[in-house]
């Protein structure tokens, strides 16, 4: 099977990732995202974004629905309580002082959506980051990944979007500090390589299919790759873990850390292919469970993938060489004793003394990529705000209970002490967490 071939499947699915991108360019040039540059960060709450039911359609539309789910279009292009694909979801820029941007309406409404876009214009936007108007898009819309997608697959997505009911809705204007587009000429010259995915003849069809999904439509690197000062992905650290702003609770945006997806010992190295595939399909395995931004990824997207596709993605991810091992730290005897006491008081009942987690109660802390992530934001968030599975999750039997918030039970110093204990126990490796790190996440 060619890596771009759609496997046999009854219904489509969708994938996510939160793209951080707004472009920061040289002196005087600004950052901006206009209405036609739909961002890919966060996404509408999973429970609110069921795709519209369609009557039996032609095969191209059915294929396009599957692929649109593979790109998780619905999460970013649906505001809370809004109609699917009508846009209006607000995103905080990586540097929050720059303001907020709103996703666009991608229904076929001719005035407020993409109803007047031709197939050629749609493909051009996805492949090159140039909108129907000829204006340059900013990489908050991940054309840097979508450029890898075949033209035929993009035509199928276009056919699906054009088959949706047109909805007249104009998203709010973007409230950002700068709006110049011309600097994108230089940003693209430095950081963007246009071109389709080229299968690796030395690898299997399954591996190539996985690479095509992970690197292209899935745009996993948008969240899982560190970025430079211009907010471009750093190729040398590809998929080794990144950060992005997203919701921690209603009305509050904080940083989240995306885990290392390479075979590093602090990433997916200890996970067998079957465990990776199971997590992608259900949001749960014996090592981890979904919470935070990954709720949108699994619930709105990955659960709809075929078993063959989640397996292919897992095969590809498992093949990645280790990159970006987390730093180690050494605790003093007093620090370790204080951390152990906090663990015993707040964590041990569910996560056990062994750190392996109690059946039906809590996931393992030992070996957790979240606990060991280079950036501790998601670990801190789970302690401050709890870890909750979103509505509509496909969690199988054996999934754990939601974790409660400890924000009012521990000080910043205590949470930092506990986090450092967790990041250095049971052979875990993780850099030091300071009270100021915790304060930033409150």
Tab-separated table of C-alpha atoms in Angstrom:
chain	number	residue	atom	x	y	z
A	1	UNK	CA	0.000	0.000	0.000
A	2	UNK	CA	1.346	3.415	-0.936
A	3	UNK	CA	1.982	5.608	2.099
A	4	UNK	CA	-0.749	8.022	1.044
A	5	UNK	CA	-3.409	5.429	0.337
A	6	UNK	CA	-6.543	5.651	2.456
A	7	UNK	CA	-7.076	2.339	4.255
A	8	UNK	CA	-10.423	0.632	4.220
A	9	UNK	CA	-12.587	2.281	6.901
A	10	UNK	CA	-16.213	2.980	7.604
A	11	UNK	CA	-15.898	6.617	8.737
A	12	UNK	CA	-13.292	9.365	8.880
A	13	UNK	CA	-11.330	10.738	11.766
A	14	UNK	CA	-9.204	13.718	12.773
A	15	UNK	CA	-5.894	14.581	14.344
A	16	UNK	CA	-4.596	17.555	16.289
A	17	UNK	CA	-1.857	19.408	17.549
A	18	UNK	CA	-1.647	22.721	18.611
A	19	UNK	CA	0.447	24.895	16.448
A	20	UNK	CA	2.316	27.654	18.139
A	21	UNK	CA	3.325	29.550	15.227
A	22	UNK	CA	3.190	33.227	14.821
A	23	UNK	CA	6.227	34.539	12.975
A	24	UNK	CA	8.711	36.852	14.665
A	25	UNK	CA	10.872	38.587	12.122
A	26	UNK	CA	13.661	41.113	12.146
A	27	UNK	CA	13.755	44.705	13.184
A	28	UNK	CA	10.510	46.486	12.949
A	29	UNK	CA	8.665	43.719	11.200
A	30	UNK	CA	5.918	42.273	13.316
A	31	UNK	CA	4.013	39.265	14.096
A	32	UNK	CA	0.530	38.807	12.932
A	33	UNK	CA	-2.139	36.487	11.960
A	34	UNK	CA	-4.980	37.640	9.830
A	35	UNK	CA	-8.409	36.120	9.461
A	36	UNK	CA	-7.364	33.965	6.550
A	37	UNK	CA	-4.428	32.459	8.441
A	38	UNK	CA	-6.219	30.010	10.669
A	39	UNK	CA	-4.145	29.069	13.732
A	40	UNK	CA	-3.691	25.574	15.041
A	41	UNK	CA	-3.304	25.933	18.762
A	42	UNK	CA	-5.564	24.463	21.366
A	43	UNK	CA	-8.943	23.898	19.835
A	44	UNK	CA	-12.581	23.861	20.746
A	45	UNK	CA	-13.564	21.592	23.627
A	46	UNK	CA	-13.839	18.050	22.394
A	47	UNK	CA	-17.434	17.587	23.510
A	48	UNK	CA	-18.580	20.520	21.386
A	49	UNK	CA	-17.260	19.530	17.994
A	50	UNK	CA	-19.091	16.541	16.597
A	51	UNK	CA	-18.807	16.626	12.828
A	52	UNK	CA	-22.003	17.292	10.900
A	53	UNK	CA	-23.844	14.147	9.825
A	54	UNK	CA	-23.752	13.687	6.087
A	55	UNK	CA	-25.896	11.578	3.791
A	56	UNK	CA	-24.137	8.830	1.857
A	57	UNK	CA	-21.686	10.705	-0.321
A	58	UNK	CA	-19.361	10.018	-3.175
A	59	UNK	CA	-16.077	8.281	-2.294
A	60	UNK	CA	-14.051	11.472	-2.666
A	61	UNK	CA	-16.095	13.225	0.034
A	62	UNK	CA	-15.863	10.202	2.334
A	63	UNK	CA	-12.107	10.120	1.850
A	64	UNK	CA	-11.928	13.854	2.458
A	65	UNK	CA	-13.798	13.560	5.746
A	66	UNK	CA	-11.300	10.995	6.991
A	67	UNK	CA	-8.379	13.164	5.969
A	68	UNK	CA	-9.932	16.307	7.467
A	69	UNK	CA	-10.137	14.426	10.730
A	70	UNK	CA	-6.527	13.390	10.246
A	71	UNK	CA	-5.692	17.085	10.160
A	72	UNK	CA	-8.066	17.780	13.068
A	73	UNK	CA	-9.519	20.782	11.267
A	74	UNK	CA	-12.595	20.725	13.473
A	75	UNK	CA	-10.803	21.389	16.772
A	76	UNK	CA	-9.249	24.684	15.766
A	77	UNK	CA	-12.017	25.856	13.477
A	78	UNK	CA	-14.880	25.529	15.980
A	79	UNK	CA	-15.470	27.931	18.858
A	80	UNK	CA	-17.070	26.663	22.094
A	81	UNK	CA	-20.785	26.297	21.457
A	82	UNK	CA	-20.387	27.196	17.797
A	83	UNK	CA	-21.280	25.249	14.695
A	84	UNK	CA	-18.537	22.971	13.372
A	85	UNK	CA	-15.923	24.529	11.092
A	86	UNK	CA	-17.291	28.081	11.465
A	87	UNK	CA	-14.179	29.354	13.242
A	88	UNK	CA	-14.065	31.992	15.934
A	89	UNK	CA	-11.992	30.077	18.445
A	90	UNK	CA	-9.669	32.494	20.244
A	91	UNK	CA	-5.988	31.678	20.566
A	92	UNK	CA	-3.433	33.393	22.742
A	93	UNK	CA	-0.202	34.070	20.883
A	94	UNK	CA	3.000	32.508	22.265
A	95	UNK	CA	3.983	35.937	23.513
A	96	UNK	CA	0.643	36.802	25.076
A	97	UNK	CA	1.186	40.563	24.948
A	98	UNK	CA	0.864	40.361	21.167
A	99	UNK	CA	-2.840	39.701	21.569
A	100	UNK	CA	-5.323	37.083	20.408
A	101	UNK	CA	-6.178	35.614	17.062
A	102	UNK	CA	-9.302	33.795	15.912
A	103	UNK	CA	-9.668	30.823	13.631
A	104	UNK	CA	-11.445	31.226	10.322
A	105	UNK	CA	-14.749	29.975	8.961
A	106	UNK	CA	-13.988	27.101	6.573
A	107	UNK	CA	-17.566	26.212	5.671
A	108	UNK	CA	-18.514	26.898	2.026
A	109	UNK	CA	-20.334	30.129	2.850
A	110	UNK	CA	-19.413	32.485	-0.016
A	111	UNK	CA	-19.165	35.632	2.104
A	112	UNK	CA	-17.725	34.545	5.452
A	113	UNK	CA	-16.180	31.165	4.618
A	114	UNK	CA	-14.300	29.547	1.744
A	115	UNK	CA	-17.262	29.278	-0.609
A	116	UNK	CA	-15.539	31.287	-3.341
A	117	UNK	CA	-12.217	29.453	-3.057
A	118	UNK	CA	-11.351	27.269	-6.008
A	119	UNK	CA	-9.800	23.854	-5.579
A	120	UNK	CA	-6.533	25.241	-6.902
A	121	UNK	CA	-6.552	28.091	-4.375
A	122	UNK	CA	-7.238	25.686	-1.509
A	123	UNK	CA	-4.379	23.402	-2.543
A	124	UNK	CA	-2.051	26.391	-2.907
A	125	UNK	CA	-2.877	27.619	0.598
A	126	UNK	CA	-2.206	24.197	2.085
A	127	UNK	CA	1.002	23.638	0.136
A	128	UNK	CA	2.582	27.091	0.116
A	129	UNK	CA	0.864	29.252	2.728
A	130	UNK	CA	-0.636	31.662	0.201
A	131	UNK	CA	-4.345	32.431	0.640
A	132	UNK	CA	-6.966	32.814	-2.083
A	133	UNK	CA	-6.453	36.586	-1.921
A	134	UNK	CA	-2.742	36.164	-2.616
A	135	UNK	CA	-1.758	37.241	0.883
A	136	UNK	CA	0.795	35.202	2.787
A	137	UNK	CA	-0.374	33.115	5.700
A	138	UNK	CA	1.490	32.927	8.964
A	139	UNK	CA	2.670	29.565	10.282
A	140	UNK	CA	0.122	29.455	13.062
A	141	UNK	CA	-1.614	27.707	10.181
A	142	UNK	CA	0.724	24.711	9.744
A	143	UNK	CA	1.266	24.823	6.003
A	144	UNK	CA	4.860	23.943	6.878
A	145	UNK	CA	3.523	20.431	7.559
A	146	UNK	CA	0.623	20.379	5.104
A	147	UNK	CA	3.029	21.027	2.243
A	148	UNK	CA	3.905	17.313	2.521
A	149	UNK	CA	0.329	16.198	1.799
A	150	UNK	CA	-0.425	14.946	-1.707
A	151	UNK	CA	-2.480	17.085	-4.041
A	152	UNK	CA	-5.023	14.287	-4.400
A	153	UNK	CA	-5.532	14.138	-0.631
A	154	UNK	CA	-5.986	17.904	-0.453
A	155	UNK	CA	-8.532	17.759	-3.261
A	156	UNK	CA	-10.458	15.203	-1.216
A	157	UNK	CA	-10.417	17.483	1.852
A	158	UNK	CA	-11.601	20.352	-0.328
A	159	UNK	CA	-14.464	18.208	-1.634
A	160	UNK	CA	-15.476	17.342	1.926
A	161	UNK	CA	-15.413	20.944	3.146
A	162	UNK	CA	-17.405	22.065	0.106
A	163	UNK	CA	-20.013	19.397	0.904
A	164	UNK	CA	-20.717	20.893	4.335
A	165	UNK	CA	-23.680	23.200	4.943
A	166	UNK	CA	-22.581	26.816	4.411
A	167	UNK	CA	-22.843	28.777	7.642
A	168	UNK	CA	-22.793	32.553	7.651
A	169	UNK	CA	-20.568	33.581	10.532
A	170	UNK	CA	-17.778	36.118	10.719
A	171	UNK	CA	-15.242	35.376	13.470
A	172	UNK	CA	-14.153	38.290	15.672
A	173	UNK	CA	-11.384	40.473	14.356
A	174	UNK	CA	-7.912	39.522	15.460
A	175	UNK	CA	-6.566	41.668	18.256
A	176	UNK	CA	-2.848	41.554	17.603
A	177	UNK	CA	-0.084	44.093	17.911
A	178	UNK	CA	1.305	43.873	14.376
A	179	UNK	CA	-0.269	42.913	11.081
A	180	UNK	CA	2.479	43.161	8.453
A	181	UNK	CA	2.674	40.212	6.080
A	182	UNK	CA	5.693	41.047	3.965
A	183	UNK	CA	8.211	39.668	6.514
A	184	UNK	CA	6.886	36.182	5.730
A	185	UNK	CA	8.888	36.337	2.496
A	186	UNK	CA	12.047	36.216	4.604
A	187	UNK	CA	10.642	33.765	7.167
A	188	UNK	CA	9.707	31.314	4.421
A	189	UNK	CA	13.106	31.687	2.780
A	190	UNK	CA	14.799	30.787	6.048
A	191	UNK	CA	12.484	28.203	7.576
A	192	UNK	CA	10.077	26.757	5.006
A	193	UNK	CA	10.743	24.073	2.418
A	194	UNK	CA	7.838	23.475	0.060
A	195	UNK	CA	7.332	19.977	-1.329
A	196	UNK	CA	5.420	16.720	-1.059
A	197	UNK	CA	6.316	13.749	1.117
A	198	UNK	CA	8.803	11.446	-0.584
A	199	UNK	CA	8.555	7.794	0.509
A	200	UNK	CA	11.731	6.180	1.806
A	201	UNK	CA	12.350	3.111	-0.348
A	202	UNK	CA	14.482	1.577	2.406
A	203	UNK	CA	11.476	1.489	4.742
A	204	UNK	CA	8.247	-0.514	4.708
A	205	UNK	CA	4.928	0.738	3.347
A	206	UNK	CA	3.658	0.800	6.939
A	207	UNK	CA	6.552	2.984	8.094
A	208	UNK	CA	6.044	5.376	5.186
A	209	UNK	CA	2.321	5.629	5.883
A	210	UNK	CA	3.103	6.472	9.504
A	211	UNK	CA	5.664	9.080	8.522
A	212	UNK	CA	3.192	10.653	6.086
A	213	UNK	CA	0.554	10.993	8.808
A	214	UNK	CA	2.873	12.124	11.609
A	215	UNK	CA	4.836	14.622	9.528
A	216	UNK	CA	2.060	15.816	7.220
A	217	UNK	CA	-1.620	15.887	8.107
A	218	UNK	CA	-0.966	15.089	11.760
A	219	UNK	CA	1.544	17.947	12.016
A	220	UNK	CA	2.665	16.474	15.344
A	221	UNK	CA	5.844	18.537	15.219
A	222	UNK	CA	3.819	21.740	15.607
A	223	UNK	CA	3.547	20.988	19.324
A	224	UNK	CA	6.219	18.381	19.892
A	225	UNK	CA	9.219	20.251	18.447
A	226	UNK	CA	11.039	23.137	20.191
A	227	UNK	CA	11.069	26.461	18.362
A	228	UNK	CA	13.684	29.155	17.857
A	229	UNK	CA	13.321	32.859	18.601
A	230	UNK	CA	11.502	33.322	15.284
A	231	UNK	CA	9.028	30.606	16.316
A	232	UNK	CA	10.199	28.248	13.603
A	233	UNK	CA	10.654	24.585	14.477
A	234	UNK	CA	14.223	23.496	15.224
A	235	UNK	CA	14.993	20.571	12.874
A	236	UNK	CA	17.839	19.240	15.017
A	237	UNK	CA	15.382	18.710	17.897
A	238	UNK	CA	12.477	17.430	15.835
A	239	UNK	CA	9.715	15.787	17.916
A	240	UNK	CA	11.833	15.956	21.073
A	241	UNK	CA	9.187	17.937	22.961
A	242	UNK	CA	7.866	21.477	22.759
A	243	UNK	CA	5.625	23.970	24.530
A	244	UNK	CA	2.477	25.894	23.690
A	245	UNK	CA	-0.060	28.134	25.444
A	246	UNK	CA	-3.459	26.564	26.059
A	247	UNK	CA	-6.344	26.453	28.511
A	248	UNK	CA	-5.721	25.104	32.021
A	249	UNK	CA	-9.156	26.068	33.295
A	250	UNK	CA	-12.006	28.273	32.118
A	251	UNK	CA	-10.669	31.698	31.229
A	252	UNK	CA	-7.041	30.907	32.053
A	253	UNK	CA	-4.243	30.280	29.541
A	254	UNK	CA	-0.898	28.870	30.622
A	255	UNK	CA	2.024	27.040	29.042
A	256	UNK	CA	1.771	23.298	28.403
A	257	UNK	CA	4.671	21.012	27.558
A	258	UNK	CA	4.367	18.390	24.820
A	259	UNK	CA	6.330	15.208	25.508
A	260	UNK	CA	9.366	13.857	23.696
A	261	UNK	CA	8.113	11.544	20.927
A	262	UNK	CA	11.520	10.127	20.027
A	263	UNK	CA	12.954	6.917	21.457
A	264	UNK	CA	14.771	8.815	24.203
A	265	UNK	CA	14.603	7.122	27.597
A	266	UNK	CA	12.618	10.131	28.851
A	267	UNK	CA	10.310	9.955	25.829
A	268	UNK	CA	8.721	6.990	24.068
A	269	UNK	CA	11.832	4.814	24.251
A	270	UNK	CA	10.384	2.416	26.864
A	271	UNK	CA	7.024	2.125	25.044
A	272	UNK	CA	6.520	-0.850	22.699
A	273	UNK	CA	4.857	-0.173	19.347
A	274	UNK	CA	1.628	-1.739	20.610
A	275	UNK	CA	1.489	0.660	23.582
A	276	UNK	CA	2.048	3.697	21.359
A	277	UNK	CA	-0.658	2.554	18.947
A	278	UNK	CA	-3.079	1.892	21.794
A	279	UNK	CA	-2.513	5.344	23.256
A	280	UNK	CA	-3.076	6.997	19.883
A	281	UNK	CA	-6.305	5.090	19.329
A	282	UNK	CA	-7.816	5.195	22.835
A	283	UNK	CA	-5.929	7.837	24.819
A	284	UNK	CA	-4.840	5.198	27.301
A	285	UNK	CA	-2.302	2.426	27.770
A	286	UNK	CA	-0.534	0.886	30.740
A	287	UNK	CA	1.875	3.830	30.906
A	288	UNK	CA	-0.171	6.998	30.371
A	289	UNK	CA	-3.600	8.531	29.861
A	290	UNK	CA	-4.826	11.688	28.169
A	291	UNK	CA	-5.434	15.035	29.840
A	292	UNK	CA	-5.044	18.667	28.883
A	293	UNK	CA	-4.578	19.511	25.178
A	294	UNK	CA	-4.260	15.839	24.239
A	295	UNK	CA	-7.983	15.469	24.949
A	296	UNK	CA	-8.684	17.324	21.700
A	297	UNK	CA	-6.136	15.244	19.825
A	298	UNK	CA	-7.618	11.903	20.796
A	299	UNK	CA	-11.310	12.746	21.114
A	300	UNK	CA	-11.711	14.900	18.009
A	301	UNK	CA	-9.167	13.124	15.890
A	302	UNK	CA	-7.037	10.098	16.604
A	303	UNK	CA	-9.794	7.830	17.851
A	304	UNK	CA	-11.274	7.944	14.338
A	305	UNK	CA	-8.130	6.656	12.680
A	306	UNK	CA	-8.134	3.118	11.423
A	307	UNK	CA	-6.222	0.560	13.469
A	308	UNK	CA	-3.830	0.279	10.535
A	309	UNK	CA	-3.075	3.989	10.609
A	310	UNK	CA	-2.491	4.280	14.359
A	311	UNK	CA	-0.214	1.247	14.111
A	312	UNK	CA	1.666	2.846	11.216
A	313	UNK	CA	2.149	6.050	13.197
A	314	UNK	CA	3.422	4.036	16.142
A	315	UNK	CA	5.879	2.145	13.936
A	316	UNK	CA	7.251	5.421	12.603
A	317	UNK	CA	7.502	7.082	16.020
A	318	UNK	CA	9.223	4.040	17.493
A	319	UNK	CA	11.878	4.246	14.778
A	320	UNK	CA	12.935	7.800	15.644
A	321	UNK	CA	16.424	7.993	17.159
A	322	UNK	CA	16.665	9.392	20.698
A	323	UNK	CA	16.931	13.175	20.799
A	324	UNK	CA	16.819	15.621	23.665
A	325	UNK	CA	17.249	13.487	26.753
A	326	UNK	CA	16.041	15.441	29.771
A	327	UNK	CA	18.719	16.830	32.100
A	328	UNK	CA	19.371	15.171	35.434
A	329	UNK	CA	19.557	16.746	38.862
A	330	UNK	CA	20.704	15.612	42.267
A	331	UNK	CA	18.626	16.349	45.353
A	332	UNK	CA	20.082	16.942	48.769
A	333	UNK	CA	19.035	14.569	51.534
A	334	UNK	CA	16.756	17.252	52.964
A	335	UNK	CA	15.147	17.951	49.580
A	336	UNK	CA	14.529	14.264	48.958
A	337	UNK	CA	13.059	13.766	52.415
A	338	UNK	CA	10.733	16.756	51.969
A	339	UNK	CA	9.626	15.539	48.539
A	340	UNK	CA	9.060	12.015	49.781
A	341	UNK	CA	6.879	13.327	52.613
A	342	UNK	CA	4.751	15.315	50.168
A	343	UNK	CA	4.428	12.299	47.890
A	344	UNK	CA	3.339	10.138	50.806
A	345	UNK	CA	0.770	12.720	51.891
A	346	UNK	CA	-0.729	13.663	48.522
A	347	UNK	CA	0.192	11.047	45.908
A	348	UNK	CA	0.926	7.635	47.379
A	349	UNK	CA	-2.650	6.428	47.770
A	350	UNK	CA	-3.163	6.517	44.008
A	351	UNK	CA	0.329	6.340	42.529
A	352	UNK	CA	1.763	3.922	45.139
A	353	UNK	CA	5.148	3.924	46.845
A	354	UNK	CA	6.573	2.180	43.799
A	355	UNK	CA	5.406	4.976	41.488
A	356	UNK	CA	3.680	2.386	39.297
A	357	UNK	CA	0.121	3.562	39.882
A	358	UNK	CA	-2.824	1.691	41.368
A	359	UNK	CA	-5.114	-0.307	39.067
A	360	UNK	CA	-8.137	1.759	37.981
A	361	UNK	CA	-6.900	4.743	40.009
A	362	UNK	CA	-3.783	6.408	38.592
A	363	UNK	CA	-1.105	6.052	35.904
A	364	UNK	CA	2.542	5.316	36.636
A	365	UNK	CA	4.822	8.159	37.636
A	366	UNK	CA	7.851	5.941	37.151
A	367	UNK	CA	9.035	6.340	33.569
A	368	UNK	CA	6.360	8.895	32.662
A	369	UNK	CA	7.339	11.088	29.681
A	370	UNK	CA	5.207	13.879	31.174
A	371	UNK	CA	7.005	13.774	34.518
A	372	UNK	CA	10.385	13.684	32.755
A	373	UNK	CA	9.672	16.286	30.064
A	374	UNK	CA	12.400	18.867	29.538
A	375	UNK	CA	9.877	21.596	30.326
A	376	UNK	CA	7.865	20.844	33.490
A	377	UNK	CA	4.718	22.817	32.574
A	378	UNK	CA	2.354	19.867	32.058
A	379	UNK	CA	3.527	18.172	35.249
A	380	UNK	CA	2.958	21.383	37.199
A	381	UNK	CA	-0.442	21.870	35.549
A	382	UNK	CA	-1.549	18.382	36.523
A	383	UNK	CA	-0.735	19.141	40.161
A	384	UNK	CA	-2.271	22.618	40.159
A	385	UNK	CA	-5.390	21.958	38.095
A	386	UNK	CA	-5.785	18.195	38.093
A	387	UNK	CA	-5.753	15.823	35.137
A	388	UNK	CA	-9.151	15.253	33.572
A	389	UNK	CA	-10.307	13.233	30.593
A	390	UNK	CA	-12.616	15.081	28.221
A	391	UNK	CA	-16.165	14.134	27.338
A	392	UNK	CA	-16.334	11.721	24.424
A	393	UNK	CA	-13.076	9.972	25.186
A	394	UNK	CA	-12.802	6.388	23.887
A	395	UNK	CA	-11.055	5.241	27.082
A	396	UNK	CA	-11.200	1.453	27.464
A	397	UNK	CA	-11.725	-0.564	30.624
A	398	UNK	CA	-8.781	-0.074	32.946
A	399	UNK	CA	-8.619	3.690	32.508
A	400	UNK	CA	-7.826	5.714	35.596
A	401	UNK	CA	-9.791	8.165	37.677
A	402	UNK	CA	-9.496	11.889	37.035
A	403	UNK	CA	-6.845	13.544	39.178
A	404	UNK	CA	-8.022	16.310	41.495
A	405	UNK	CA	-6.471	19.742	41.867
A	406	UNK	CA	-3.904	20.407	44.592
A	407	UNK	CA	-3.607	24.144	43.982
A	408	UNK	CA	-5.101	25.045	47.358
A	409	UNK	CA	-3.325	22.268	49.241
A	410	UNK	CA	0.312	23.097	48.479
A	411	UNK	CA	2.407	26.225	48.171
A	412	UNK	CA	4.565	26.960	45.142
A	413	UNK	CA	7.599	25.799	47.105
A	414	UNK	CA	5.909	22.535	48.071
A	415	UNK	CA	4.810	21.803	44.510
A	416	UNK	CA	8.340	22.480	43.265
A	417	UNK	CA	9.748	20.195	45.969
A	418	UNK	CA	7.294	17.449	45.048
A	419	UNK	CA	7.953	17.850	41.312
A	420	UNK	CA	11.707	17.553	41.843
A	421	UNK	CA	11.168	14.400	43.891
A	422	UNK	CA	9.005	12.885	41.147
A	423	UNK	CA	11.547	13.843	38.464
A	424	UNK	CA	14.421	12.112	40.271
A	425	UNK	CA	12.803	8.980	41.740
A	426	UNK	CA	12.297	5.508	40.198
A	427	UNK	CA	15.119	6.193	37.706
A	428	UNK	CA	13.290	9.243	36.337
A	429	UNK	CA	15.365	12.039	34.831
A	430	UNK	CA	14.232	15.642	34.811
A	431	UNK	CA	15.639	19.103	35.346
A	432	UNK	CA	15.008	21.194	38.418
A	433	UNK	CA	11.646	22.876	39.022
A	434	UNK	CA	11.677	26.159	40.953
A	435	UNK	CA	8.903	27.862	42.927
A	436	UNK	CA	8.883	30.577	40.257
A	437	UNK	CA	8.149	27.913	37.618
A	438	UNK	CA	5.079	26.947	39.615
A	439	UNK	CA	4.046	30.561	40.169
A	440	UNK	CA	4.025	31.146	36.397
A	441	UNK	CA	1.551	28.305	35.966
A	442	UNK	CA	-0.891	29.424	38.691
